[in-house]
Amino acid sequence: MKLRSRHLLGLEGMTREEISLILDTAVSFREIIERPIKKVPTLRGITVLNLFYEPSTRTKISFELAEKRLSADSISFATATSSVKKGESLRDTVQNIEAMKIDMVVIRHSSTGAPYYLTQCINSNVINAGDGAHEHPTQALLDMFTIRRKYGKLDGLRVVLIGDVKHSRVVRSNIWGLKAMGASVAICGPSTLMPYEVEKFGVEYYTNVEKAIEGADVVNIMRIQLERQTAGLFPSMREYTNLFGITKERLKLLNKNYTIMHPGPMNRGIEISSEVADGDSSVILEQVTNGQAVRMAVLYLLSGKKEEAEQ
Ligand code: CP
């Protein structure tokens, strides 16, 4: 079993077998990051460029560490101190860096489709680290890895994604991935934060949080993305918290052995209470740890595809 593409642009269209391959591969990398010496020679000689046009804490550091743990040569590009500030285009920027002989590019960009666009301009493998409101595939993979690690399966679990569905690339990638893996998926949020033609996702959707989370195994809570909202899409933060915030009181509606997730960064006291975020059922920091193993798996599996393409 191999991945069909040499890029990771999104989980839409990815098969259950491909997702399982990534998650299974991440299991052995998860073990490596618990070792006293967290380094293997797997990607020695491979150069990876981390190209972040948008802010990031978890994804950027996680990719950088994953590359170092695999012995890749890793370079990170800061737009604020680069010639992007002089007006250089994405295409020219990346083609110039590729001329210095890199093999893989990890890109985060505010524009949907920027990772796909790069695949048309350069020869390196491209990994999407979040593009606009489109997809964030490695986040959904690490979310699925975390759920599977706890329950031993994804099949048949009820997973509810709550919050700013309209602007969330994490929701989209989770929907495609979880559906492929046989989970029962529901989304919930204010009607103003639901995308047009929401029914096309093929999942249950709710504007009432109590109804959505009743009997759920996993609740994955999305951040309210103030930076992506061009208009006031709900009257006030207090009203959002009252209607959709996940509090200890609301947890009573969930299944026994429930799990609380959040991709971060969290707005504590808005979409999630501190009690819930720091509670025994929260796996928020475990998601971050698992993210490194999942990204090591993605880098490893895609680097093999480049070697194949060059033979
Ligand atoms: N979850 C996530 O993508 O976090 P960062 O924006 O910090 O990378």
Short mmCIF file of C-alpha atoms and ligand atoms in Angstrom, two decimals:
data_model
loop_
_atom_site.label_atom_id
_atom_site.label_comp_id
_atom_site.label_asym_id
_atom_site.label_seq_id
_atom_site.Cartn_x
_atom_site.Cartn_y
_atom_site.Cartn_z
CA MET A 1 0.00 0.00 0.00
CA LYS A 2 1.32 3.45 -0.99
CA LEU A 3 -0.01 7.00 -1.08
CA ARG A 4 -1.29 7.83 -4.58
CA SER A 5 -0.02 11.41 -4.64
CA ARG A 6 3.47 12.72 -3.91
CA HIS A 7 1.89 15.81 -2.32
CA LEU A 8 -0.46 16.15 0.67
CA LEU A 9 -2.90 18.90 -0.26
CA GLY A 10 -5.98 17.70 1.62
CA LEU A 11 -7.93 14.70 2.88
CA GLU A 12 -10.85 15.13 0.47
CA GLY A 13 -10.71 12.13 -1.84
CA MET A 14 -8.17 10.26 0.25
CA THR A 15 -9.08 6.62 0.79
CA ARG A 16 -9.46 4.79 4.09
CA GLU A 17 -6.38 2.72 3.14
CA GLU A 18 -4.23 5.81 2.56
CA ILE A 19 -5.29 7.43 5.84
CA SER A 20 -4.74 4.14 7.68
CA LEU A 21 -1.24 3.90 6.16
CA ILE A 22 -0.33 7.35 7.55
CA LEU A 23 -1.82 6.60 10.98
CA ASP A 24 -0.16 3.17 11.16
CA THR A 25 3.20 4.64 10.13
CA ALA A 26 2.85 7.34 12.81
CA VAL A 27 2.57 4.66 15.52
CA SER A 28 6.26 3.76 15.23
CA PHE A 29 7.30 7.44 15.07
CA ARG A 30 5.22 8.09 18.22
CA GLU A 31 7.42 5.54 19.98
CA ILE A 32 10.60 7.23 18.70
CA ILE A 33 9.69 10.62 20.21
CA GLU A 34 9.46 9.00 23.66
CA ARG A 35 13.05 7.73 23.44
CA PRO A 36 15.92 9.51 25.24
CA ILE A 37 17.52 10.10 21.81
CA LYS A 38 14.65 11.17 19.57
CA LYS A 39 16.41 10.95 16.24
CA VAL A 40 16.54 8.51 13.32
CA PRO A 41 18.47 8.85 10.02
CA THR A 42 15.38 8.29 7.83
CA LEU A 43 15.49 11.62 5.90
CA ARG A 44 19.25 12.21 5.92
CA GLY A 45 20.14 14.20 2.79
CA ILE A 46 16.59 15.53 2.30
CA THR A 47 16.04 19.30 2.60
CA VAL A 48 12.67 20.62 3.75
CA LEU A 49 11.51 24.25 3.48
CA ASN A 50 8.89 25.45 5.97
CA LEU A 51 7.10 28.32 4.29
CA PHE A 52 4.66 29.97 6.70
CA TYR A 53 2.85 33.01 5.29
CA GLU A 54 0.44 32.97 8.26
CA PRO A 55 1.15 32.82 12.00
CA SER A 56 1.53 29.39 13.59
CA THR A 57 2.85 27.96 16.84
CA ARG A 58 1.95 24.25 16.87
CA THR A 59 2.12 23.34 13.18
CA LYS A 60 5.36 25.18 12.42
CA ILE A 61 7.28 23.92 15.45
CA SER A 62 5.84 20.45 15.04
CA PHE A 63 6.99 20.22 11.41
CA GLU A 64 10.41 21.66 12.29
CA LEU A 65 10.87 19.13 15.08
CA ALA A 66 9.57 16.27 12.93
CA GLU A 67 12.15 17.15 10.26
CA LYS A 68 14.98 17.35 12.82
CA ARG A 69 13.95 14.03 14.42
CA LEU A 70 14.14 12.44 10.94
CA SER A 71 17.61 14.01 10.32
CA ALA A 72 16.37 16.15 7.41
CA ASP A 73 17.97 19.53 6.73
CA SER A 74 15.27 21.97 7.73
CA ILE A 75 14.93 25.63 6.85
CA SER A 76 12.17 27.95 7.97
CA PHE A 77 11.17 31.00 6.02
CA ALA A 78 9.88 34.09 7.82
CA THR A 79 7.90 36.32 5.46
CA ALA A 80 8.43 39.38 7.69
CA THR A 81 12.22 39.34 7.13
CA SER A 82 12.23 38.13 3.51
CA SER A 83 11.94 39.74 0.07
CA VAL A 84 8.18 39.05 0.21
CA LYS A 85 8.18 42.43 1.98
CA LYS A 86 9.63 43.95 -1.22
CA GLY A 87 6.74 42.52 -3.23
CA GLU A 88 8.22 39.22 -4.46
CA SER A 89 5.49 36.79 -5.52
CA LEU A 90 4.90 33.34 -4.01
CA ARG A 91 5.95 31.69 -7.26
CA ASP A 92 9.22 33.65 -7.58
CA THR A 93 10.01 33.19 -3.89
CA VAL A 94 9.63 29.43 -3.98
CA GLN A 95 11.30 28.94 -7.36
CA ASN A 96 14.34 30.88 -6.09
CA ILE A 97 14.55 28.80 -2.92
CA GLU A 98 14.10 25.58 -4.93
CA ALA A 99 17.05 26.67 -7.10
CA MET A 100 19.11 26.12 -3.92
CA LYS A 101 18.12 22.41 -4.15
CA ILE A 102 15.37 21.61 -1.71
CA ASP A 103 13.19 18.48 -1.79
CA MET A 104 9.99 19.25 0.11
CA VAL A 105 7.95 22.34 0.94
CA VAL A 106 5.58 22.69 3.89
CA ILE A 107 3.31 25.68 3.25
CA ARG A 108 0.76 27.62 5.29
CA HIS A 109 -1.01 30.39 3.42
CA SER A 110 -4.14 32.49 3.88
CA SER A 111 -5.25 31.75 0.30
CA THR A 112 -7.18 28.59 -0.49
CA GLY A 113 -5.33 26.62 -3.15
CA ALA A 114 -1.86 28.09 -2.53
CA PRO A 115 -0.37 24.58 -1.89
CA TYR A 116 -1.93 23.27 -5.13
CA TYR A 117 -0.59 26.30 -7.00
CA LEU A 118 2.92 25.48 -5.74
CA THR A 119 2.68 21.95 -7.19
CA GLN A 120 2.30 23.65 -10.60
CA CYS A 121 5.40 25.85 -10.11
CA ILE A 122 8.01 23.59 -8.48
CA ASN A 123 9.21 19.96 -8.44
CA SER A 124 9.40 19.52 -4.66
CA ASN A 125 6.80 17.54 -2.71
CA VAL A 126 4.25 19.96 -1.26
CA ILE A 127 2.56 19.52 2.13
CA ASN A 128 -0.39 21.73 3.05
CA ALA A 129 0.00 23.10 6.58
CA GLY A 130 -3.29 25.02 6.31
CA ASP A 131 -4.65 27.02 3.36
CA GLY A 132 -7.33 29.65 3.97
CA ALA A 133 -10.62 28.07 5.00
CA HIS A 134 -9.92 25.03 2.77
CA GLU A 135 -7.96 22.21 4.48
CA HIS A 136 -5.47 21.49 7.25
CA PRO A 137 -4.80 17.82 6.56
CA THR A 138 -2.08 17.10 9.12
CA GLN A 139 -4.28 18.58 11.89
CA ALA A 140 -7.11 16.20 11.01
CA LEU A 141 -4.67 13.29 10.75
CA LEU A 142 -3.32 14.02 14.22
CA ASP A 143 -6.87 14.38 15.54
CA MET A 144 -7.76 10.96 14.09
CA PHE A 145 -4.53 9.45 15.40
CA THR A 146 -5.36 10.75 18.89
CA ILE A 147 -8.92 9.37 18.80
CA ARG A 148 -7.75 6.00 17.45
CA ARG A 149 -5.01 5.78 20.09
CA LYS A 150 -7.60 6.16 22.85
CA TYR A 151 -10.46 4.02 21.50
CA GLY A 152 -8.52 1.62 19.25
CA LYS A 153 -10.81 2.54 16.34
CA LEU A 154 -12.58 5.36 14.50
CA ASP A 155 -15.36 3.26 13.00
CA GLY A 156 -18.74 3.95 14.56
CA LEU A 157 -17.60 6.68 16.99
CA ARG A 158 -19.75 9.81 17.14
CA VAL A 159 -17.51 12.85 16.63
CA VAL A 160 -18.99 16.36 16.89
CA LEU A 161 -17.11 19.37 15.49
CA ILE A 162 -18.32 22.60 17.10
CA GLY A 163 -17.77 26.26 16.34
CA ASP A 164 -16.84 28.40 13.38
CA VAL A 165 -17.53 25.79 10.70
CA LYS A 166 -17.65 28.39 7.93
CA HIS A 167 -14.04 29.54 8.37
CA SER A 168 -12.51 26.31 9.65
CA ARG A 169 -10.08 24.32 7.50
CA VAL A 170 -9.70 21.95 10.46
CA VAL A 171 -13.42 21.09 10.28
CA ARG A 172 -13.24 20.41 6.56
CA SER A 173 -10.23 18.10 6.81
CA ASN A 174 -11.78 16.31 9.81
CA ILE A 175 -15.04 15.77 7.93
CA TRP A 176 -13.31 14.16 4.93
CA GLY A 177 -10.95 12.08 7.05
CA LEU A 178 -13.44 10.90 9.66
CA LYS A 179 -16.04 9.98 7.04
CA ALA A 180 -13.46 7.93 5.12
CA MET A 181 -12.58 6.13 8.37
CA GLY A 182 -16.19 5.24 9.17
CA ALA A 183 -16.89 7.66 12.05
CA SER A 184 -20.30 9.25 12.50
CA VAL A 185 -19.67 12.98 12.05
CA ALA A 186 -21.78 15.97 13.12
CA ILE A 187 -21.06 19.68 12.90
CA CYS A 188 -22.56 22.42 15.06
CA GLY A 189 -22.41 26.20 15.18
CA PRO A 190 -24.45 29.38 14.73
CA SER A 191 -26.29 29.46 11.41
CA THR A 192 -24.21 32.53 10.45
CA LEU A 193 -21.04 30.44 10.87
CA MET A 194 -22.30 27.54 8.73
CA PRO A 195 -21.05 27.42 5.13
CA TYR A 196 -23.39 27.74 2.16
CA GLU A 197 -24.78 24.39 1.02
CA VAL A 198 -23.69 22.77 4.30
CA GLU A 199 -25.68 19.66 3.37
CA LYS A 200 -23.08 18.91 0.67
CA PHE A 201 -20.65 17.79 3.40
CA GLY A 202 -22.87 14.76 3.93
CA VAL A 203 -22.82 15.02 7.74
CA GLU A 204 -25.43 15.88 10.38
CA TYR A 205 -25.53 19.59 11.18
CA TYR A 206 -26.97 21.41 14.17
CA THR A 207 -27.42 24.92 15.46
CA ASN A 208 -28.33 23.64 18.93
CA VAL A 209 -25.29 22.48 20.87
CA GLU A 210 -27.21 20.30 23.35
CA LYS A 211 -28.81 18.30 20.54
CA ALA A 212 -25.48 18.01 18.71
CA ILE A 213 -23.40 16.67 21.59
CA GLU A 214 -25.97 14.29 23.09
CA GLY A 215 -24.43 10.81 23.00
CA ALA A 216 -21.15 12.00 21.46
CA ASP A 217 -17.90 10.14 22.07
CA VAL A 218 -15.65 12.98 20.93
CA VAL A 219 -16.22 16.73 20.92
CA ASN A 220 -13.67 18.68 18.90
CA ILE A 221 -14.04 22.40 19.63
CA MET A 222 -12.99 24.99 17.06
CA ARG A 223 -11.61 28.42 17.78
CA ILE A 224 -13.71 31.47 17.04
CA GLN A 225 -11.62 33.01 14.26
CA LEU A 226 -11.99 36.72 14.76
CA GLU A 227 -9.32 37.43 12.12
CA ARG A 228 -11.41 35.73 9.37
CA GLN A 229 -14.70 37.41 10.15
CA THR A 230 -15.40 40.34 7.90
CA ALA A 231 -18.75 41.11 9.54
CA GLY A 232 -20.15 40.59 13.02
CA LEU A 233 -21.48 37.06 12.58
CA PHE A 234 -22.89 36.80 16.09
CA PRO A 235 -24.01 39.56 18.45
CA SER A 236 -21.40 39.13 21.19
CA MET A 237 -18.79 36.77 22.58
CA ARG A 238 -20.92 36.38 25.70
CA GLU A 239 -23.86 35.20 23.62
CA TYR A 240 -21.64 32.75 21.70
CA THR A 241 -20.35 31.34 24.99
CA ASN A 242 -23.88 31.00 26.40
CA LEU A 243 -25.19 29.21 23.32
CA PHE A 244 -22.18 27.18 22.12
CA GLY A 245 -19.41 27.28 24.74
CA ILE A 246 -18.43 23.84 26.06
CA THR A 247 -18.76 23.96 29.82
CA LYS A 248 -18.67 21.27 32.54
CA GLU A 249 -22.48 21.40 32.71
CA ARG A 250 -22.81 20.47 29.02
CA LEU A 251 -20.41 17.51 29.37
CA LYS A 252 -23.17 15.59 31.16
CA LEU A 253 -24.80 15.03 27.76
CA LEU A 254 -21.84 13.10 26.36
CA ASN A 255 -21.24 9.35 26.36
CA LYS A 256 -19.27 7.81 29.20
CA ASN A 257 -15.54 7.81 28.38
CA TYR A 258 -15.91 10.95 26.25
CA THR A 259 -12.99 12.94 24.86
CA ILE A 260 -12.51 16.69 24.55
CA MET A 261 -10.32 18.03 21.75
CA HIS A 262 -9.26 21.45 20.48
CA PRO A 263 -6.74 22.10 17.68
CA GLY A 264 -5.53 25.31 19.35
CA PRO A 265 -4.98 28.12 19.83
CA MET A 266 -7.82 28.22 22.39
CA ASN A 267 -9.94 31.18 23.40
CA ARG A 268 -10.39 30.07 27.01
CA GLY A 269 -13.72 31.15 28.44
CA ILE A 270 -15.24 31.64 24.97
CA GLU A 271 -15.59 28.36 23.01
CA ILE A 272 -14.25 26.21 25.89
CA SER A 273 -14.13 26.73 29.65
CA SER A 274 -10.79 26.33 31.43
CA GLU A 275 -12.30 23.55 33.55
CA VAL A 276 -13.08 21.56 30.39
CA ALA A 277 -9.79 22.38 28.64
CA ASP A 278 -7.75 21.21 31.65
CA GLY A 279 -10.07 18.36 32.69
CA ASP A 280 -9.28 14.64 32.79
CA SER A 281 -11.01 13.96 29.47
CA SER A 282 -9.12 16.64 27.58
CA VAL A 283 -6.47 15.34 25.15
CA ILE A 284 -5.51 18.79 23.86
CA LEU A 285 -1.81 18.53 24.71
CA GLU A 286 -1.69 14.89 23.59
CA GLN A 287 -2.97 16.09 20.19
CA VAL A 288 0.12 18.31 20.00
CA THR A 289 2.50 15.47 20.91
CA ASN A 290 0.83 13.14 18.41
CA GLY A 291 1.07 15.82 15.73
CA GLN A 292 4.82 15.46 15.62
CA ALA A 293 4.57 11.69 15.01
CA VAL A 294 1.93 12.15 12.31
CA ARG A 295 4.04 14.79 10.54
CA MET A 296 7.09 12.51 10.70
CA ALA A 297 4.95 9.83 9.02
CA VAL A 298 3.76 12.22 6.29
CA LEU A 299 7.30 13.48 5.57
CA TYR A 300 8.63 9.91 5.47
CA LEU A 301 5.88 8.56 3.18
CA LEU A 302 6.06 11.50 0.75
CA SER A 303 9.86 11.57 0.59
CA GLY A 304 9.71 8.00 -0.72
CA LYS A 305 7.36 9.16 -3.48
CA LYS A 306 9.93 11.75 -4.64
CA GLU A 307 12.64 9.12 -4.92
CA GLU A 308 10.24 6.95 -6.95
CA ALA A 309 9.43 9.87 -9.29
CA GLU A 310 13.15 10.55 -9.87
CA GLN A 311 14.03 6.93 -10.75
N1 CP B 1 -3.72 23.92 15.20
C1 CP B 1 -2.94 24.80 14.55
O1 CP B 1 -2.86 24.80 13.32
O2 CP B 1 -2.24 25.64 15.37
P1 CP B 1 -1.18 26.75 14.86
O3 CP B 1 -1.97 27.79 14.11
O4 CP B 1 -0.53 27.27 16.10
O5 CP B 1 -0.22 26.05 13.95
#
